[in-house]
Structures are given as C-alpha cells and as structure tokens.
Coordinates of C-alpha atoms and ligand atoms in Angstrom, one line a residue:
M1 CA 125.8 115.2 171.4
K2 CA 122.5 113.9 170.9
H3 CA 121.1 112.7 167.6
F4 CA 117.2 111.8 167.2
L5 CA 117.5 108.8 164.5
K6 CA 114.8 106.6 166.5
E7 CA 112.8 106.9 169.4
T8 CA 115.5 104.8 171.9
D9 CA 117.8 107.5 171.2
F10 CA 115.9 109.4 174.5
T11 CA 116.0 107.8 177.6
L12 CA 112.9 107.5 179.3
P13 CA 113.1 110.6 181.7
E14 CA 114.1 112.5 178.6
V15 CA 111.0 111.6 177.2
A16 CA 108.7 112.6 180.0
E17 CA 110.6 116.1 179.7
V18 CA 110.0 116.1 175.5
M19 CA 106.7 115.6 176.5
S20 CA 106.4 118.3 179.3
L21 CA 108.3 120.6 177.3
A22 CA 105.9 120.1 174.5
R23 CA 102.8 120.9 176.8
E24 CA 104.6 123.9 178.0
L25 CA 105.2 125.4 174.5
K26 CA 101.8 124.4 173.2
A27 CA 100.3 126.2 176.6
T28 CA 102.8 129.6 175.8
R29 CA 102.7 129.8 172.0
G30 CA 102.4 133.1 170.9
R31 CA 103.0 134.8 174.7
Q32 CA 106.8 133.7 175.9
A33 CA 109.5 133.4 173.1
S34 CA 112.3 131.2 173.5
A35 CA 115.1 131.7 172.0
V36 CA 117.2 128.5 172.2
L37 CA 118.0 128.4 169.0
A38 CA 119.3 132.1 168.6
G39 CA 121.9 132.8 166.4
Q40 CA 121.3 129.1 164.9
T41 CA 120.4 127.9 161.5
W42 CA 119.3 124.3 161.0
A43 CA 119.1 122.9 157.7
M44 CA 116.6 120.6 156.4
I45 CA 117.7 118.2 153.6
F46 CA 114.6 116.4 152.0
S47 CA 114.7 114.1 149.2
K48 CA 110.5 113.0 149.6
S49 CA 107.6 115.7 149.4
S50 CA 106.5 116.9 153.0
T51 CA 103.5 119.1 154.3
R52 CA 103.0 118.6 158.0
T53 CA 107.2 117.6 158.6
R54 CA 108.3 120.5 156.6
V55 CA 106.0 123.3 158.3
S56 CA 106.1 122.2 161.4
F57 CA 110.2 122.3 161.4
E58 CA 110.5 125.9 159.6
V59 CA 107.7 127.5 161.6
G60 CA 109.1 125.8 164.6
I61 CA 112.9 126.7 164.3
H62 CA 111.7 130.1 163.8
E63 CA 109.7 130.1 167.1
L64 CA 112.6 129.8 168.9
G65 CA 114.7 132.3 167.5
G66 CA 116.5 130.1 164.6
N67 CA 116.5 130.4 161.2
P68 CA 115.8 127.1 159.0
L69 CA 117.4 126.6 155.6
F70 CA 115.4 124.2 153.5
L71 CA 117.5 122.2 151.3
N72 CA 115.8 119.9 148.3
R73 CA 118.2 116.9 148.1
N74 CA 118.7 117.6 143.7
D75 CA 119.4 121.5 144.4
I76 CA 122.4 120.3 146.7
Q77 CA 125.4 118.4 145.2
L78 CA 124.3 115.5 147.6
G79 CA 121.8 114.8 144.4
R80 CA 124.8 114.6 141.9
G81 CA 126.7 112.3 143.7
E82 CA 129.0 114.0 146.5
S83 CA 128.8 111.6 149.3
I84 CA 126.8 111.4 152.0
E85 CA 130.0 112.1 154.6
D86 CA 131.5 115.2 152.9
T87 CA 127.9 116.7 152.7
A88 CA 128.0 115.9 156.5
R89 CA 131.5 117.1 157.0
V90 CA 130.8 120.5 154.9
L91 CA 127.2 121.3 157.1
S92 CA 128.8 120.8 159.8
R93 CA 130.9 123.8 159.3
F94 CA 127.8 125.9 158.4
V95 CA 124.9 124.8 160.6
H96 CA 123.6 123.9 164.3
G97 CA 122.2 121.1 163.2
L98 CA 120.1 118.7 160.2
I99 CA 116.8 117.1 159.8
V100 CA 116.6 114.8 157.1
R101 CA 113.9 113.5 155.2
T102 CA 114.9 110.4 152.9
F103 CA 114.9 107.1 151.6
D104 CA 117.6 104.5 153.6
H105 CA 117.6 104.8 157.2
S106 CA 121.4 104.5 156.8
D107 CA 121.6 107.7 155.3
V108 CA 120.7 109.3 158.8
E109 CA 123.1 106.7 160.6
R110 CA 125.9 107.9 158.1
L111 CA 125.4 111.8 158.5
A112 CA 125.0 111.5 161.9
A113 CA 128.4 109.7 162.3
A114 CA 130.1 111.6 159.6
G115 CA 129.2 115.2 160.7
T116 CA 129.8 117.0 164.4
V117 CA 126.1 118.7 164.7
P118 CA 122.6 116.9 165.7
V119 CA 120.9 114.8 163.1
I120 CA 116.9 114.4 163.5
N121 CA 115.4 112.0 161.5
A122 CA 112.1 113.4 159.6
L123 CA 111.6 110.2 158.0
T124 CA 113.3 107.3 156.1
D125 CA 111.7 104.6 154.5
F126 CA 112.5 102.3 158.2
L127 CA 110.9 105.1 161.4
H128 CA 109.4 108.1 161.5
P129 CA 110.4 109.0 165.7
C130 CA 109.2 112.8 165.4
Q131 CA 105.7 111.7 164.3
I132 CA 105.5 108.7 167.3
Y133 CA 106.5 111.0 169.9
T134 CA 103.6 113.5 168.6
D135 CA 101.0 110.7 168.2
A136 CA 101.9 109.4 172.0
F137 CA 101.5 113.3 173.3
T138 CA 98.6 113.8 171.5
V139 CA 96.7 110.8 173.1
A140 CA 98.9 111.5 176.3
E141 CA 97.5 115.3 176.6
R142 CA 93.8 113.6 176.1
W143 CA 94.3 110.8 179.3
T144 CA 96.2 113.2 181.9
A145 CA 94.7 115.8 184.0
P146 CA 96.4 119.3 183.7
G147 CA 99.8 118.8 185.0
G148 CA 99.8 115.0 185.3
D149 CA 102.4 113.0 184.3
L150 CA 101.9 112.4 180.4
L151 CA 104.2 109.6 180.0
A152 CA 102.9 107.3 182.7
S153 CA 99.3 107.9 181.1
L154 CA 100.6 105.6 178.0
R155 CA 101.7 102.6 180.3
G156 CA 99.5 99.9 180.1
R157 CA 97.5 101.2 176.8
K158 CA 97.2 99.0 173.9
I159 CA 97.3 100.3 170.3
A160 CA 96.2 98.5 167.1
F161 CA 97.8 99.2 163.8
L162 CA 96.4 98.4 160.7
G163 CA 97.3 97.7 157.1
D164 CA 100.9 98.0 155.4
T165 CA 102.2 96.5 158.6
S166 CA 105.8 96.5 157.3
C167 CA 106.2 100.3 156.7
N168 CA 108.0 103.0 158.7
M169 CA 104.9 103.9 160.2
A170 CA 104.3 100.2 161.8
Y171 CA 107.9 99.8 162.9
S172 CA 108.3 103.1 164.7
W173 CA 105.2 102.4 166.5
A174 CA 106.4 99.1 167.4
L175 CA 109.6 100.6 168.9
G176 CA 107.5 103.8 170.4
A177 CA 105.1 101.4 172.1
N178 CA 108.1 99.4 173.5
L179 CA 109.6 102.3 175.0
F180 CA 106.5 104.1 176.3
G181 CA 105.1 100.8 177.9
M182 CA 102.4 100.2 175.6
K183 CA 101.0 97.1 174.0
I184 CA 100.9 97.0 170.1
A185 CA 99.1 94.7 167.9
L186 CA 99.6 95.0 164.1
S187 CA 97.3 93.5 161.4
G188 CA 97.8 93.2 157.9
P189 CA 98.1 90.7 155.3
E190 CA 100.7 88.1 155.8
S191 CA 102.8 89.2 152.7
F192 CA 102.9 92.8 155.0
R193 CA 104.2 91.1 158.3
P194 CA 107.4 92.8 159.9
S195 CA 110.3 91.5 158.3
K196 CA 113.0 89.1 160.3
E197 CA 115.2 92.0 160.2
F198 CA 113.1 94.4 161.8
E199 CA 112.5 91.8 164.7
A200 CA 116.0 91.4 165.4
F201 CA 116.3 95.5 165.6
L202 CA 113.8 95.4 168.0
A203 CA 115.1 92.9 169.7
R204 CA 118.4 94.4 169.6
E205 CA 116.7 98.2 171.0
G206 CA 115.8 95.4 174.1
F207 CA 112.2 94.5 173.3
P208 CA 112.5 90.9 171.8
G209 CA 109.0 89.7 170.7
G210 CA 107.4 93.4 171.2
F211 CA 104.6 93.1 168.7
T212 CA 101.9 90.8 168.0
F213 CA 100.7 90.0 164.6
T214 CA 97.8 88.7 163.3
T215 CA 95.9 88.9 159.8
D216 CA 92.5 89.2 161.3
P217 CA 91.7 92.9 161.7
R218 CA 89.0 92.7 164.5
E219 CA 91.0 90.3 166.8
A220 CA 94.1 93.5 166.6
V221 CA 91.7 96.2 167.4
R222 CA 89.8 94.1 170.5
D223 CA 90.6 96.5 173.7
A224 CA 92.5 98.7 171.9
D225 CA 92.9 102.4 173.0
V226 CA 93.9 103.8 169.7
V227 CA 93.5 102.7 166.2
Y228 CA 95.9 103.7 163.6
T229 CA 96.3 103.3 159.9
D230 CA 98.7 105.2 157.5
V231 CA 98.5 105.2 153.4
W232 CA 98.4 101.7 152.0
V233 CA 101.3 103.1 149.4
S234 CA 104.1 104.8 151.0
M235 CA 106.3 107.2 149.4
G236 CA 108.6 105.2 146.9
K237 CA 106.3 102.4 146.6
E238 CA 104.1 104.1 143.7
E239 CA 104.6 101.5 141.2
E240 CA 103.3 98.4 143.6
T241 CA 100.2 100.8 144.2
K242 CA 97.5 98.3 142.2
E243 CA 98.7 94.8 143.8
R244 CA 98.6 96.9 147.6
L245 CA 94.8 98.6 147.3
R246 CA 93.8 95.3 146.3
T247 CA 96.0 92.9 149.1
L248 CA 95.3 95.8 151.5
A249 CA 91.5 96.0 151.1
P250 CA 90.3 93.8 154.0
Y251 CA 92.3 96.3 156.6
Q252 CA 90.7 99.8 155.8
V253 CA 89.2 101.2 159.0
T254 CA 85.4 101.5 158.6
A255 CA 83.2 102.6 161.5
S256 CA 82.4 98.9 162.2
L257 CA 86.0 98.1 163.1
F258 CA 86.5 101.0 164.9
A259 CA 83.5 100.4 167.0
A260 CA 85.4 97.1 167.8
A261 CA 87.9 98.6 169.4
K262 CA 87.2 100.3 173.4
R263 CA 84.1 102.5 173.2
D264 CA 86.9 105.6 174.1
A265 CA 89.2 104.7 171.7
Y266 CA 90.8 107.5 169.6
F267 CA 91.2 107.1 166.2
L268 CA 94.9 108.2 164.6
H269 CA 96.3 108.7 161.4
C270 CA 99.9 110.8 160.3
L271 CA 98.5 112.1 157.0
P272 CA 98.2 112.5 154.5
A273 CA 95.4 110.2 154.5
H274 CA 93.6 108.5 151.2
P275 CA 89.9 108.6 152.1
G276 CA 88.2 105.3 151.0
E277 CA 91.5 103.6 150.9
E278 CA 93.3 102.7 154.6
V279 CA 90.1 104.8 156.2
T280 CA 86.6 105.8 155.4
E281 CA 85.3 109.4 155.2
E282 CA 83.4 108.5 158.2
V283 CA 86.1 107.6 160.5
L284 CA 87.9 110.4 160.1
A285 CA 85.3 113.0 160.5
N286 CA 84.5 110.6 163.6
P287 CA 85.0 113.0 167.1
R288 CA 86.7 110.5 168.2
S289 CA 89.4 111.2 165.0
V290 CA 92.0 113.3 166.5
I291 CA 94.3 113.5 163.1
F292 CA 94.2 117.6 163.0
D293 CA 95.4 117.8 166.6
Q294 CA 98.1 115.2 165.9
A295 CA 99.0 117.0 162.9
E296 CA 99.5 120.3 165.1
N297 CA 101.1 118.7 167.9
R298 CA 104.3 118.1 165.4
L299 CA 105.0 121.9 165.9
H300 CA 105.7 121.2 169.6
V301 CA 106.8 118.0 170.3
Q302 CA 109.4 119.3 167.7
K303 CA 110.3 122.0 168.9
A304 CA 110.7 120.2 172.5
I305 CA 112.8 118.0 170.6
L306 CA 114.9 120.7 169.1
T307 CA 115.3 122.4 172.9
M308 CA 116.6 118.9 173.9
L309 CA 119.2 118.4 170.8
A310 CA 120.2 122.1 171.1
R311 CA 120.9 121.9 175.1
S312 CA 122.4 118.7 174.6
A313 CA 124.9 120.0 171.9
R314 CA 126.1 122.8 173.9
R315 CA 127.4 120.8 176.8
Ligands
LIG401 N1 102.8 112.8 158.8 C1 103.7 113.7 157.9 O1 105.3 113.2 158.2 O2 103.4 114.2 157.1 P1 103.7 115.1 155.5 O3 104.9 113.8 154.7 O4 103.3 116.1 155.0 O5 105.7 115.9 156.5
LIG402 N1 104.8 105.6 155.5 C1 103.8 107.1 155.0 C2 104.0 108.2 155.9 C3 103.9 109.3 155.2 C4 103.8 110.3 156.3 C5 105.2 107.1 153.9 O1 106.5 106.7 154.3 O2 105.2 107.6 153.3

C-alpha cells in the first residue's frame, strides 16, 4: 500500500504514469466515467482553509465513483485531543483513504504509520506535493506534442522560485525539481534561506546540494523556463505579516523581472495570490501566466494520484 506524503513517494516511472493518466482523465472528463473508487469513502481532514485542494478532491473523488467525507479538524475529536494514532486506527475501519491538510508534517507521517489506508498530503507546513505534481503537469502539457512524453519534457528545464524560500512551496518544488530532473534556483532574503534541516532532508532523499540560493532575484530568473512565486504570508504565519511584507518586498515578481527570464518562460503561482505583494496584477494577467490552468489541473492530477493509490491498496 502506498502513501503520497512527499514527491518522492512515487518512483520516476510512476510519476510518468501519473502524468499520462492525468492527461487521459483530462481529455475524457465528462465523457468516460471511471469507477476506480466505486463503493469507497475517502475522508478529508483539514486543519487549514482551502479552496482549490478541497474542491478538486471532493469533485475528483465523486468523479471516480467514490464518496468524499470532509472533516474539519475541530469537528472531530482530534481537535479535542484524541491522538493522531487513534484517529488513524478508527478512520481506517471506516474509510478507504485519508486526505490531510495540517501544520506539522509529522502529523501525516504518524497517520500513515498508524492507519491501514493510504494517506495523501494535502499541504503541510513542510510540503505540498499535490500542487507540485500539478504544476509540473501544467508546464509539461505545454512543452509536449500530443501523446508525447510529459515527464521527459521537464528534464533540464530551470525553475526560479522567488520570495519566501523557506515555505512549503519552495521546499516541495526543490524536492520535485530534483526528482523530475529540473534545475531550481531559489531567491529570497538571507533570513528566508532554506533551513539546514531542509538541506539535510533533501540530501537524505538523494539530492545533496539540490538547489542554488541567491539573494539576487535577477540572477535566479536568468535562463529560467518557469518563474514561480507564492504568498509571502503562509497559513499560520499571520503574526509575522508586517515584517514579512517589508523584508520580502524586493522579491515581488514584476513585469520587468519576469522579462529577465527566458522569452518563452511561464509564470506560475499556486494561488491564492495577493496582487501587489508577491506579484503584480500585470504579471498575473500576462498571457504566459498559466495560473488558472494550474488550478484546474489539480483536479485531473489528483484523480490520477487517487487512481494509483487505490490500485496499490488493492494489491
Ligand atoms: N493552491 C492551493 O492549495 O490552494 P488552496 O489553499 O485553496 O487549497
Ligand atoms: N505557502 C502557502 C501555500 C498555499 C497553497 C501556505 O501554506 O499558506
């Protein structure tokens, strides 16, 4: 049985399978129903707000013939101190999988260790792998001829990630880029440099020194195929808002900074965006900004991930 807690939980051949399955599911949506989750219920335990992740999983599970069960952490006994392990053991008796959005990454690992059903990380403070697979699929779709090898189209490409380079999106992309054979340049203030713990984690995953870091955003975007940013105030960091907005200001993705990347580069953002903070309205509206395709593709890619996990749980 498989879990999807981090990008490297799928092997490279499996990533290729997720991508081609996502392409097929996208092309046949509404025409060809899949019943891979027929008779199944997947619980979604969310401790943080969500628009895209929640809706795409609920719709996706429904479209695969299953039943999504949304559980706000505070509506279940977990919010009143029942242990993560007992929650996993009990829910495993009822449902076929858990989709979890939480703060501590160790929560998803503990749920996976104690339960007997697949667990999907729907964002932790550390990683957001469903988003990274979707982002990679979104650009691969554009770099591939119909029927071509989506994963291969990523190899050798460069992504520049600007702003809060110590957040879940930066870490998750650093891991994903290495897995997909891409180069990644992170650029933010020194105080937002990725932690030593993250560097050690990346090395343990097989990618020592797997990113470059610069405080100069222009250096990072040079020759980049993708320019990426994320909110400056991630969920849970609200108390630091004033300081973050001040320190991160030089890393705003402006039209001029975006123009310093490759001519045919794409702009990506996981959303929600805060126009005027991490990115300008002009860049968000640029024809090479693919933010809403990214949002839509969450559905197709997660349906592919669910399909893979459901197949592996049956074995
Ligand atoms: N990008 C993303 O995960 O969005 P939500 O927080 O709306 O789910
Ligand atoms: N870094 C952001 C991503 C939101 C999808 C957060 O954790 O709030």
